[in-house]
Short mmCIF file of C-alpha atoms in Angstrom, two decimals:
data_model
loop_
_atom_site.label_atom_id
_atom_site.label_comp_id
_atom_site.label_asym_id
_atom_site.label_seq_id
_atom_site.Cartn_x
_atom_site.Cartn_y
_atom_site.Cartn_z
CA MET D 1 44.70 95.11 164.69
CA THR D 2 46.20 96.27 167.96
CA GLU D 3 44.76 99.53 169.24
CA HIS D 4 47.33 102.22 170.07
CA VAL D 5 47.13 105.63 171.68
CA THR D 6 49.79 108.29 171.02
CA THR D 7 50.43 110.79 173.79
CA PRO D 8 52.83 113.77 173.77
CA ALA D 9 55.63 113.33 176.30
CA SER D 10 54.68 116.69 177.87
CA ALA D 11 51.46 115.05 179.05
CA ILE D 12 53.21 112.39 181.11
CA GLY D 13 54.87 114.67 183.62
CA ARG D 14 58.39 115.99 183.86
CA VAL D 15 61.08 113.40 183.17
CA PRO D 16 64.67 113.86 181.90
CA PRO D 17 64.77 116.77 179.43
CA ILE D 18 65.29 114.65 176.31
CA ALA D 19 61.89 113.06 176.89
CA GLU D 20 60.05 116.34 176.34
CA ALA D 21 60.31 115.85 172.55
CA ALA D 22 59.22 112.22 172.60
CA ARG D 23 55.86 110.81 171.62
CA ARG D 24 54.92 107.61 173.42
CA ASP D 25 53.29 104.71 171.58
CA ILE D 26 51.01 102.97 174.08
CA PRO D 27 49.72 99.52 173.09
CA ALA D 28 46.26 98.76 174.43
CA PHE D 29 47.65 95.72 176.27
CA VAL D 30 49.70 97.83 178.71
CA ARG D 31 46.99 100.35 179.58
CA PRO D 32 45.46 100.00 183.07
CA GLY D 33 43.23 96.98 183.50
CA ASP D 34 43.49 93.38 184.66
CA ARG D 35 45.36 90.96 182.42
CA LEU D 36 44.91 87.17 182.57
CA MET D 37 47.18 84.15 182.82
CA THR D 38 47.05 81.21 180.41
CA ILE D 39 46.53 77.70 181.82
CA GLY D 40 45.49 74.73 179.70
CA GLY D 41 44.67 76.97 176.76
CA ARG D 42 42.30 79.17 178.78
CA ARG D 43 42.79 82.76 179.97
CA VAL D 44 42.22 82.81 183.72
CA PRO D 45 42.70 85.06 186.76
CA ALA D 46 44.51 83.88 189.87
CA VAL D 47 42.45 81.56 192.07
CA SER D 48 42.80 84.12 194.87
CA GLY D 49 41.52 86.92 192.68
CA LEU D 50 44.52 89.02 193.73
CA THR D 51 46.56 91.13 191.33
CA LEU D 52 49.94 92.90 191.26
CA ALA D 53 50.25 96.51 190.12
CA ASN D 54 52.70 97.61 187.41
CA VAL D 55 54.09 101.08 186.78
CA ASP D 56 55.93 102.53 183.81
CA PRO D 57 59.48 103.04 185.15
CA ALA D 58 59.95 106.17 183.01
CA THR D 59 56.82 107.98 184.18
CA GLU D 60 55.70 106.13 187.34
CA GLU D 61 52.23 106.01 185.79
CA PRO D 62 50.17 102.82 186.28
CA LEU D 63 50.16 100.07 183.69
CA ALA D 64 48.03 96.96 183.40
CA SER D 65 47.96 94.75 186.49
CA ILE D 66 48.85 91.05 186.47
CA PRO D 67 47.35 88.12 188.41
CA ARG D 68 49.07 87.28 191.69
CA GLY D 69 49.28 83.55 191.15
CA GLY D 70 50.14 81.14 193.94
CA ALA D 71 50.57 77.47 194.72
CA GLU D 72 47.09 76.48 193.55
CA ASP D 73 47.58 78.21 190.22
CA ILE D 74 50.96 76.53 189.75
CA ASP D 75 49.38 73.16 190.50
CA ARG D 76 46.67 73.77 187.89
CA ALA D 77 49.32 74.74 185.35
CA VAL D 78 51.51 71.71 186.07
CA ARG D 79 48.52 69.38 185.73
CA ALA D 80 47.61 70.98 182.40
CA ALA D 81 51.20 70.57 181.21
CA GLN D 82 51.27 66.93 182.33
CA GLN D 83 48.09 66.20 180.41
CA ALA D 84 49.44 67.94 177.30
CA PHE D 85 52.70 65.99 177.54
CA THR D 86 50.89 62.67 177.18
CA ASP D 87 48.22 63.83 174.73
CA ALA D 88 48.62 62.67 171.14
CA SER D 89 48.23 66.25 169.90
CA TRP D 90 51.75 66.93 171.23
CA ALA D 91 53.36 63.64 172.19
CA GLY D 92 52.18 61.93 169.02
CA ILE D 93 53.22 64.47 166.41
CA ASP D 94 56.21 63.99 164.14
CA PRO D 95 59.43 65.93 164.82
CA ASP D 96 59.01 68.00 161.67
CA GLU D 97 55.60 69.12 162.97
CA ARG D 98 57.23 70.41 166.16
CA GLY D 99 59.65 72.33 163.97
CA ARG D 100 56.78 73.75 161.92
CA ILE D 101 55.07 75.00 165.08
CA LEU D 102 58.29 76.70 166.22
CA PHE D 103 58.46 78.42 162.82
CA GLN D 104 54.87 79.59 163.42
CA ILE D 105 55.89 81.06 166.78
CA ALA D 106 58.74 82.94 165.09
CA ALA D 107 56.33 84.24 162.46
CA VAL D 108 53.79 85.52 164.98
CA ILE D 109 56.56 87.30 166.90
CA ASP D 110 57.75 88.92 163.66
CA GLU D 111 54.17 89.98 162.87
CA HIS D 112 53.69 91.61 166.28
CA ALA D 113 57.29 92.70 166.87
CA ASP D 114 56.54 96.43 167.15
CA GLU D 115 53.76 95.84 169.67
CA LEU D 116 55.88 93.46 171.77
CA ALA D 117 58.82 95.87 171.68
CA ALA D 118 56.62 98.74 172.87
CA ILE D 119 55.16 96.62 175.68
CA GLU D 120 58.67 95.66 176.78
CA SER D 121 59.83 99.29 176.77
CA HIS D 122 56.84 100.43 178.82
CA ASN D 123 57.15 97.56 181.27
CA MET D 124 60.90 97.57 182.03
CA GLY D 125 62.20 100.83 180.55
CA MET D 126 64.61 99.68 177.85
CA PRO D 127 64.90 102.11 174.89
CA LEU D 128 62.58 101.20 172.04
CA MET D 129 65.42 100.98 169.53
CA MET D 130 66.91 98.21 171.69
CA THR D 131 63.69 96.29 172.27
CA ARG D 132 62.92 96.36 168.54
CA HIS D 133 66.36 94.92 167.85
CA MET D 134 65.80 92.33 170.54
CA MET D 135 62.47 91.19 169.05
CA ALA D 136 64.17 90.44 165.74
CA GLY D 137 66.65 88.33 167.68
CA VAL D 138 63.85 86.60 169.59
CA ALA D 139 62.17 85.44 166.39
CA GLN D 140 65.52 84.20 165.12
CA ILE D 141 66.00 82.08 168.27
CA TYR D 142 62.75 80.24 167.58
CA ARG D 143 63.74 79.76 163.95
CA HIS D 144 67.12 78.42 165.03
CA TYR D 145 65.58 75.78 167.26
CA ALA D 146 62.84 74.99 164.74
CA GLY D 147 65.46 73.14 162.75
CA TRP D 148 66.44 70.85 165.61
CA PRO D 149 63.49 68.45 166.20
CA THR D 150 64.38 66.42 163.10
CA LYS D 151 68.03 66.18 164.13
CA LEU D 152 67.84 64.75 167.65
CA TYR D 153 69.76 61.62 166.81
CA GLY D 154 70.52 58.70 169.07
CA HIS D 155 73.44 56.31 168.69
CA THR D 156 74.00 52.62 168.15
CA VAL D 157 75.71 50.95 171.09
CA PRO D 158 78.13 48.02 170.89
CA THR D 159 76.61 44.95 172.58
CA VAL D 160 77.43 41.31 173.19
CA GLY D 161 75.66 38.48 171.48
CA ASN D 162 73.00 38.74 168.85
CA ARG D 163 71.62 42.11 170.01
CA LEU D 164 71.16 45.60 168.65
CA GLY D 165 71.71 48.34 171.20
CA TYR D 166 70.75 51.96 170.62
CA THR D 167 69.95 55.19 172.47
CA ARG D 168 67.06 57.60 171.97
CA LYS D 169 66.79 61.30 172.79
CA GLU D 170 63.61 61.95 174.74
CA PRO D 171 61.88 64.94 176.36
CA LEU D 172 61.98 65.28 180.14
CA GLY D 173 58.31 66.09 180.74
CA VAL D 174 57.05 69.26 182.42
CA VAL D 175 59.68 72.00 182.56
CA GLY D 176 59.37 75.03 184.83
CA LEU D 177 60.93 78.23 183.47
CA ILE D 178 61.77 81.30 185.56
CA TRP D 179 63.74 84.27 184.19
CA GLY D 180 64.73 87.88 184.75
CA TRP D 181 63.17 91.24 184.00
CA ASN D 182 66.19 92.69 182.14
CA GLY D 183 65.13 91.59 178.66
CA PRO D 184 62.31 89.14 179.35
CA MET D 185 61.52 88.07 175.79
CA PRO D 186 65.07 87.04 174.75
CA GLN D 187 65.60 85.24 178.06
CA LEU D 188 62.31 83.37 177.66
CA ALA D 189 63.10 82.45 174.06
CA LEU D 190 66.46 80.94 175.02
CA LYS D 191 64.60 78.63 177.40
CA LEU D 192 61.24 78.01 175.76
CA ALA D 193 62.45 77.37 172.20
CA PRO D 194 64.83 74.48 173.08
CA ALA D 195 62.35 73.09 175.62
CA LEU D 196 59.65 72.86 172.93
CA ALA D 197 62.07 71.62 170.27
CA ALA D 198 62.94 68.72 172.58
CA GLY D 199 59.24 67.87 173.03
CA ASN D 200 58.63 69.10 176.59
CA THR D 201 55.64 70.96 177.96
CA THR D 202 56.14 74.05 180.09
CA VAL D 203 54.99 76.21 182.98
CA LEU D 204 56.29 79.77 182.68
CA LYS D 205 56.71 82.05 185.66
CA PRO D 206 57.61 85.50 184.25
CA PRO D 207 59.40 88.21 186.25
CA GLU D 208 56.88 90.08 188.38
CA TRP D 209 58.25 93.48 187.29
CA ALA D 210 57.98 92.66 183.59
CA SER D 211 55.31 90.04 182.85
CA LEU D 212 53.24 91.81 180.22
CA THR D 213 55.10 90.67 177.11
CA THR D 214 54.84 87.03 178.25
CA LEU D 215 51.10 87.34 178.84
CA ARG D 216 50.67 88.93 175.43
CA LEU D 217 52.81 86.25 173.78
CA ALA D 218 50.63 83.55 175.36
CA GLU D 219 47.62 85.17 173.72
CA LEU D 220 49.40 85.33 170.36
CA LEU D 221 50.29 81.64 170.55
CA GLU D 222 46.58 80.87 170.34
CA SER D 223 46.80 81.69 166.63
CA THR D 224 49.41 78.93 166.06
CA ASP D 225 48.96 75.15 166.01
CA LEU D 226 50.58 74.76 169.44
CA PRO D 227 48.27 72.45 171.43
CA ALA D 228 46.58 73.77 174.58
CA GLY D 229 48.55 73.10 177.75
CA VAL D 230 51.99 72.93 176.13
CA VAL D 231 52.76 76.50 177.26
CA ASN D 232 51.16 77.69 180.51
CA VAL D 233 51.80 81.06 182.15
CA VAL D 234 51.44 81.82 185.86
CA THR D 235 52.35 85.34 187.00
CA GLY D 236 53.09 86.38 190.56
CA THR D 237 55.90 86.87 193.02
CA GLY D 238 58.98 84.72 193.32
CA ALA D 239 58.18 83.95 196.94
CA GLU D 240 54.73 82.59 196.03
CA ALA D 241 54.42 81.40 192.43
CA GLY D 242 58.14 80.88 191.89
CA GLU D 243 58.59 78.94 195.11
CA ALA D 244 55.60 76.73 194.34
CA LEU D 245 57.00 75.96 190.90
CA ILE D 246 60.46 74.87 192.05
CA ARG D 247 58.90 72.69 194.78
CA HIS D 248 56.19 71.03 192.67
CA PRO D 249 56.79 67.25 192.41
CA GLY D 250 55.30 67.16 188.91
CA VAL D 251 58.05 69.32 187.45
CA ALA D 252 60.98 67.41 185.91
CA LYS D 253 63.32 70.34 185.33
CA ILE D 254 63.78 73.97 186.32
CA GLY D 255 65.44 76.50 184.03
CA PHE D 256 66.27 79.61 186.10
CA THR D 257 67.80 83.01 185.37
CA GLY D 258 68.26 85.43 188.25
CA SER D 259 70.52 86.50 191.08
CA THR D 260 73.17 84.25 192.53
CA ALA D 261 71.55 84.29 195.98
CA THR D 262 68.20 83.19 194.58
CA GLY D 263 69.91 80.67 192.34
CA LYS D 264 71.50 79.01 195.36
CA HIS D 265 68.06 78.70 196.94
CA VAL D 266 66.59 77.24 193.75
CA HIS D 267 69.45 74.74 193.63
CA GLU D 268 68.85 73.65 197.22
CA VAL D 269 65.09 73.25 196.85
CA ALA D 270 64.98 71.70 193.37
CA SER D 271 67.76 69.25 194.18
CA ALA D 272 65.78 67.82 197.09
CA ASP D 273 63.69 65.70 194.70
CA LEU D 274 66.45 65.42 192.07
CA LYS D 275 64.96 67.81 189.52
CA ARG D 276 67.19 68.61 186.60
CA LEU D 277 68.42 72.16 186.84
CA THR D 278 69.94 74.87 184.68
CA LEU D 279 71.04 78.07 186.41
CA GLU D 280 72.04 81.36 184.78
CA LEU D 281 73.14 83.71 187.55
CA GLY D 282 74.97 86.96 188.17
CA GLY D 283 78.10 88.54 186.78
CA LYS D 284 80.74 91.12 187.64
CA SER D 285 82.73 91.02 184.42
CA PRO D 286 86.18 92.58 184.04
CA ILE D 287 87.31 94.76 181.15
CA VAL D 288 91.12 95.01 180.97
CA ILE D 289 92.60 97.99 179.10
CA CYS D 290 96.32 97.67 178.35
CA ALA D 291 98.62 100.61 177.67
CA ASP D 292 98.98 99.66 174.00
CA ALA D 293 95.23 99.65 173.32
CA ASP D 294 93.43 102.06 171.02
CA LEU D 295 92.18 104.23 173.87
CA ASP D 296 89.31 105.86 171.98
CA ALA D 297 87.97 102.47 170.89
CA ALA D 298 88.53 101.05 174.37
CA ALA D 299 86.71 103.96 176.02
CA HIS D 300 83.76 103.49 173.66
CA GLY D 301 83.68 99.73 174.23
CA ALA D 302 84.01 100.05 178.00
CA ALA D 303 81.16 102.58 178.16
CA ILE D 304 78.91 100.26 176.18
CA GLY D 305 80.02 97.43 178.44
CA PHE D 306 78.58 98.91 181.64
CA LEU D 307 75.98 101.40 180.36
CA ALA D 308 74.07 99.42 177.71
CA GLY D 309 70.64 98.53 179.05
CA SER D 310 71.34 100.92 181.95
CA GLY D 311 73.82 98.33 183.24
CA GLN D 312 71.05 95.78 183.84
CA ALA D 313 72.83 92.88 182.18
CA CYS D 314 74.60 89.85 183.60
CA THR D 315 77.37 90.32 181.02
CA ALA D 316 77.93 93.99 181.92
CA GLY D 317 81.63 94.85 182.15
CA THR D 318 81.35 96.72 185.43
CA ARG D 319 84.94 96.21 186.66
CA LEU D 320 87.40 98.26 184.61
CA PHE D 321 91.11 97.48 185.01
CA VAL D 322 93.31 100.16 183.43
CA GLN D 323 97.11 100.04 183.22
CA ASP D 324 98.78 102.61 185.51
CA SER D 325 100.57 104.51 182.75
CA ILE D 326 97.35 105.43 180.92
CA ARG D 327 94.96 105.68 183.85
CA GLU D 328 94.22 109.43 183.84
CA GLU D 329 94.19 109.72 180.07
CA PHE D 330 91.76 106.83 179.78
CA ILE D 331 89.47 108.21 182.49
CA ASP D 332 89.23 111.54 180.65
CA ARG D 333 88.32 109.80 177.41
CA LEU D 334 85.84 107.47 179.10
CA VAL D 335 84.01 110.33 180.84
CA LYS D 336 83.66 112.14 177.50
CA VAL D 337 82.13 109.02 175.94
CA MET D 338 79.79 108.59 178.92
CA ASP D 339 78.52 112.13 178.34
CA THR D 340 77.20 111.01 174.95
CA PHE D 341 74.91 108.40 176.53
CA THR D 342 71.67 110.38 176.51
CA VAL D 343 69.42 109.44 179.42
CA GLY D 344 65.74 109.82 178.68
CA ASP D 345 62.37 108.45 177.73
CA PRO D 346 62.63 104.99 176.13
CA PHE D 347 60.44 106.16 173.24
CA ASP D 348 62.67 109.05 172.22
CA PRO D 349 64.93 107.99 169.32
CA ALA D 350 67.80 109.98 170.87
CA THR D 351 67.74 107.98 174.11
CA ARG D 352 70.61 105.59 174.76
CA MET D 353 69.81 104.85 178.41
CA GLY D 354 66.34 104.41 179.85
CA PRO D 355 65.30 104.10 183.50
CA LEU D 356 65.95 101.19 185.81
CA ALA D 357 63.14 98.63 185.80
CA ALA D 358 61.51 99.23 189.19
CA ARG D 359 61.57 101.47 192.24
CA GLN D 360 63.01 98.75 194.49
CA HIS D 361 65.88 98.23 192.10
CA PHE D 362 66.41 101.99 191.67
CA GLU D 363 66.73 102.39 195.45
CA ARG D 364 69.17 99.49 195.66
CA VAL D 365 71.42 100.79 192.88
CA THR D 366 71.55 104.36 194.20
CA SER D 367 72.37 103.09 197.71
CA TYR D 368 75.77 102.01 196.37
CA PHE D 369 76.81 105.62 195.81
CA GLU D 370 76.96 106.21 199.56
CA ILE D 371 78.59 102.81 200.08
CA ALA D 372 81.29 103.72 197.54
CA ALA D 373 82.02 107.04 199.23
CA GLN D 374 82.17 105.46 202.67
CA ASP D 375 84.65 102.86 201.43
CA GLY D 376 86.95 105.51 199.95
CA ALA D 377 86.03 105.45 196.26
CA THR D 378 85.72 108.65 194.23
CA ILE D 379 82.57 109.39 192.22
CA ARG D 380 84.21 110.73 189.07
CA ALA D 381 80.97 111.04 187.08
CA GLY D 382 77.28 110.62 187.84
CA GLY D 383 76.50 109.11 191.20
CA LYS D 384 73.01 110.56 191.40
CA ARG D 385 69.44 110.34 190.22
CA TYR D 386 68.74 111.82 186.80
CA GLY D 387 65.62 113.97 186.50
CA ASP D 388 62.82 114.33 189.03
CA ARG D 389 60.46 111.58 187.93
CA GLY D 390 60.99 107.99 186.89
CA PHE D 391 63.73 105.60 187.94
CA PHE D 392 66.57 107.21 186.01
CA VAL D 393 70.19 107.03 187.17
CA ALA D 394 73.01 109.07 185.66
CA PRO D 395 75.90 107.14 184.03
CA THR D 396 78.32 106.66 186.89
CA LEU D 397 82.07 106.07 187.08
CA LEU D 398 83.77 105.23 190.37
CA THR D 399 87.55 105.60 190.60
CA ASP D 400 90.12 104.91 193.34
CA VAL D 401 88.38 101.55 193.78
CA THR D 402 90.20 98.58 195.29
CA PRO D 403 89.24 94.92 194.79
CA ASP D 404 88.15 94.55 198.41
CA MET D 405 85.44 97.25 198.21
CA ARG D 406 81.80 96.25 198.02
CA VAL D 407 81.34 98.12 194.74
CA ALA D 408 84.08 95.92 193.26
CA LYS D 409 82.73 92.65 194.64
CA GLU D 410 78.93 92.91 194.54
CA GLU D 411 76.72 92.93 191.47
CA ILE D 412 75.14 96.41 191.42
CA PHE D 413 73.19 95.80 188.20
CA GLY D 414 73.03 99.43 187.20
CA PRO D 415 74.96 101.95 185.06
CA VAL D 416 77.95 101.96 187.39
CA GLY D 417 81.56 101.22 186.43
CA ALA D 418 84.22 100.59 189.10
CA LEU D 419 87.68 101.51 187.83
CA MET D 420 90.87 99.99 189.22
CA SER D 421 94.46 100.11 188.01
CA PHE D 422 97.11 97.46 187.37
CA THR D 423 100.83 97.39 186.76
CA ASP D 424 101.22 94.59 184.22
CA LEU D 425 99.04 91.84 182.75
CA ASP D 426 99.93 89.37 185.49
CA ASP D 427 98.65 91.88 188.06
CA ALA D 428 95.50 92.49 185.98
CA ILE D 429 94.69 88.80 185.78
CA VAL D 430 95.12 88.30 189.52
CA LYS D 431 92.80 91.23 190.26
CA ALA D 432 90.26 90.25 187.59
CA ASN D 433 89.98 86.77 189.11
CA GLN D 434 89.27 88.13 192.61
CA THR D 435 85.53 87.53 192.29
CA GLU D 436 82.99 84.81 192.90
CA TYR D 437 81.62 85.30 189.39
CA GLY D 438 82.91 83.79 186.17
CA LEU D 439 80.73 84.92 183.28
CA ALA D 440 82.71 87.06 180.85
CA ALA D 441 85.90 89.04 180.33
CA SER D 442 87.30 91.41 177.73
CA VAL D 443 90.90 92.48 177.06
CA TRP D 444 91.75 95.58 175.01
CA THR D 445 95.23 95.40 173.51
CA LYS D 446 97.06 95.38 170.20
CA ASP D 447 99.26 92.47 171.27
CA PRO D 448 97.58 89.20 170.15
CA GLN D 449 99.41 87.26 172.85
CA HIS D 450 97.68 89.30 175.55
CA ARG D 451 94.19 88.52 174.32
CA ALA D 452 92.05 86.00 176.11
CA PRO D 453 90.43 83.99 173.28
CA PRO D 454 92.03 80.72 172.11
CA GLY D 455 95.48 81.46 170.69
CA GLY D 456 96.31 84.02 173.34
CA ARG D 457 98.62 82.76 176.06
CA ASN D 458 96.35 84.08 178.82
CA ARG D 459 93.15 82.28 177.81
CA ARG D 460 93.27 79.67 180.56
CA ARG D 461 94.36 82.17 183.22
CA HIS D 462 91.13 84.16 182.89
CA ARG D 463 88.60 82.33 185.04
CA MET D 464 85.68 83.50 182.92
CA GLY D 465 83.38 81.63 180.59
CA GLN D 466 82.86 84.07 177.70
CA HIS D 467 85.56 86.10 175.98
CA PRO D 468 83.74 88.26 173.41
CA PRO D 469 85.69 90.15 170.75
CA ARG D 470 87.07 93.36 172.17
CA ASP D 471 84.69 95.46 170.07
CA ASP D 472 81.61 93.30 170.65
CA GLN D 473 79.35 93.32 173.71
CA ARG D 474 76.33 91.86 171.87
CA PRO D 475 74.63 88.73 173.19
CA ASP D 476 73.63 85.97 170.79
CA ALA D 477 71.80 82.64 170.75
CA LEU D 478 74.56 80.58 169.20
CA PRO D 479 77.24 78.47 170.86
CA ARG D 480 79.56 80.01 173.41
CA VAL D 481 81.67 78.49 176.13
CA GLN D 482 79.79 78.02 179.38
CA ALA D 483 80.77 80.11 182.37
CA VAL D 484 82.59 78.91 185.44
CA ARG D 485 82.31 79.25 189.23
CA TYR D 486 79.08 80.82 190.56
CA ARG D 487 77.78 82.02 187.21
CA ARG D 488 76.01 78.99 185.78
CA ARG D 489 75.15 75.37 186.16
CA GLY D 490 74.43 73.46 182.99
CA ARG D 491 75.11 74.15 179.34
CA ILE D 492 73.11 77.08 178.12
CA ARG D 493 74.16 77.91 174.54
CA GLY D 494 73.57 76.34 171.15
CA ASP D 495 73.06 72.59 171.08
CA GLY D 496 74.23 72.39 174.70
CA ARG D 497 71.14 74.37 175.67
CA LEU D 498 68.98 71.97 173.69
CA HIS D 499 70.50 68.89 175.30
CA ALA D 500 69.80 70.40 178.73
CA TYR D 501 66.09 69.86 178.00
CA GLN D 502 66.48 66.23 176.94
CA GLY D 503 66.84 62.88 178.57
CA GLY D 504 67.61 59.60 176.91
CA SER D 505 67.07 55.89 177.05
CA HIS D 506 69.13 52.85 176.12
CA ARG D 507 67.35 50.00 174.40
CA ALA D 508 68.45 46.55 173.33
CA VAL D 509 66.76 44.33 170.77
CA LYS D 510 67.59 40.67 170.35
CA ARG D 511 67.99 39.73 166.72
CA HIS D 512 66.76 36.37 165.58
CA PRO D 513 68.52 34.39 162.85
#
């Protein structure tokens, strides 16, 4: 069993007031000490012997350190993955056996869900009620893809003469996976599960601010029938371990989630030797509130849109477009809803917003408050640090924003909404499309012809990839339309995500009389 220590919140220093009543569940895996990577089925330190420190973003207290892997570690991991790819223990198993192993992975995540959720909350600050919900979804992702290995069908191909032509779906080889710190386990699952279902082997480079759940998962996988070397984990910085992974000639594909700027660099480097590539990048999603909308429901949905996860989500609806005639009334209602988002310790059941994930990110987000004021925006709510310890930011609403301001154009990635007004829907669509991003959009209205999903007359005018229901900001693992413009490259949902980790071959057989 996993060893836990329970500590009163009063013993961890002064944080936002709501945290004083909390009791923090501390898994042994996150307590200070050196954790190890997994390469070729063995737990190992970095070749250099160097480590990276971690702190709890709610308390600024130290957590377990992680190895600072580099190019040599990545090379060891790629070689282990290459060997596993050709070994009969993985390459030679039947498709239903791959599916069975994926079911085992789902089961071990279910069994250790509370521990993994607590590690995630300590490491990146998300409220425990959210990380527990996420772990249930993570297990479901593996179960979803566990059904696919036996359904990777090829096709017969028309040929000339006395020949049989057909195609086969085949794995790519060694896949390098890099993802973000804002929900590491779901992001990993949406890459690793389809990669394994397709028969690939992998080298994982977790986010340096939130690597602990991945390291713990690698240990838990030892209890399954997954062969050694199929999943390898190298921790470290993006500039060292990440850069070595995208440059390694033994890697057939890179799956990357992160900022748009970094994604452009990954694209440039990985394309040099024609690696396959899937990119999931930034967002600056618009929420359009029309005058005929249910304003209470819209205010609630908009607040969730940019405050859930402390705004650290690529789908966050951080640009709010409100029709002129209801602007002030909507702002008043929105601010009242924002006041109900309790900021506090992630382990307090009353908390709805935890801290930002790291000091560097906290400093970046709070720097936008001065930028907003200098550009002429009004800080209607928040706009400051919350509490005197930890990386907490108050829920923030900026008004009097124009589309040309930095706070309207740049991805802040924090609990900050930028509110702008519009005259009619044509004006709203023009303003909503004034962005380099194209991930998601939401329209709040009672008129079905104004809605963006198929059937609404404005669907094709919104240059965004996802149009969730107006009362639904929840992510899922099932099919959705891919985003456009600078958001993504490659299909990343449902069977499209699976096919992104496959190649294929065409074969012809001559038939004899």
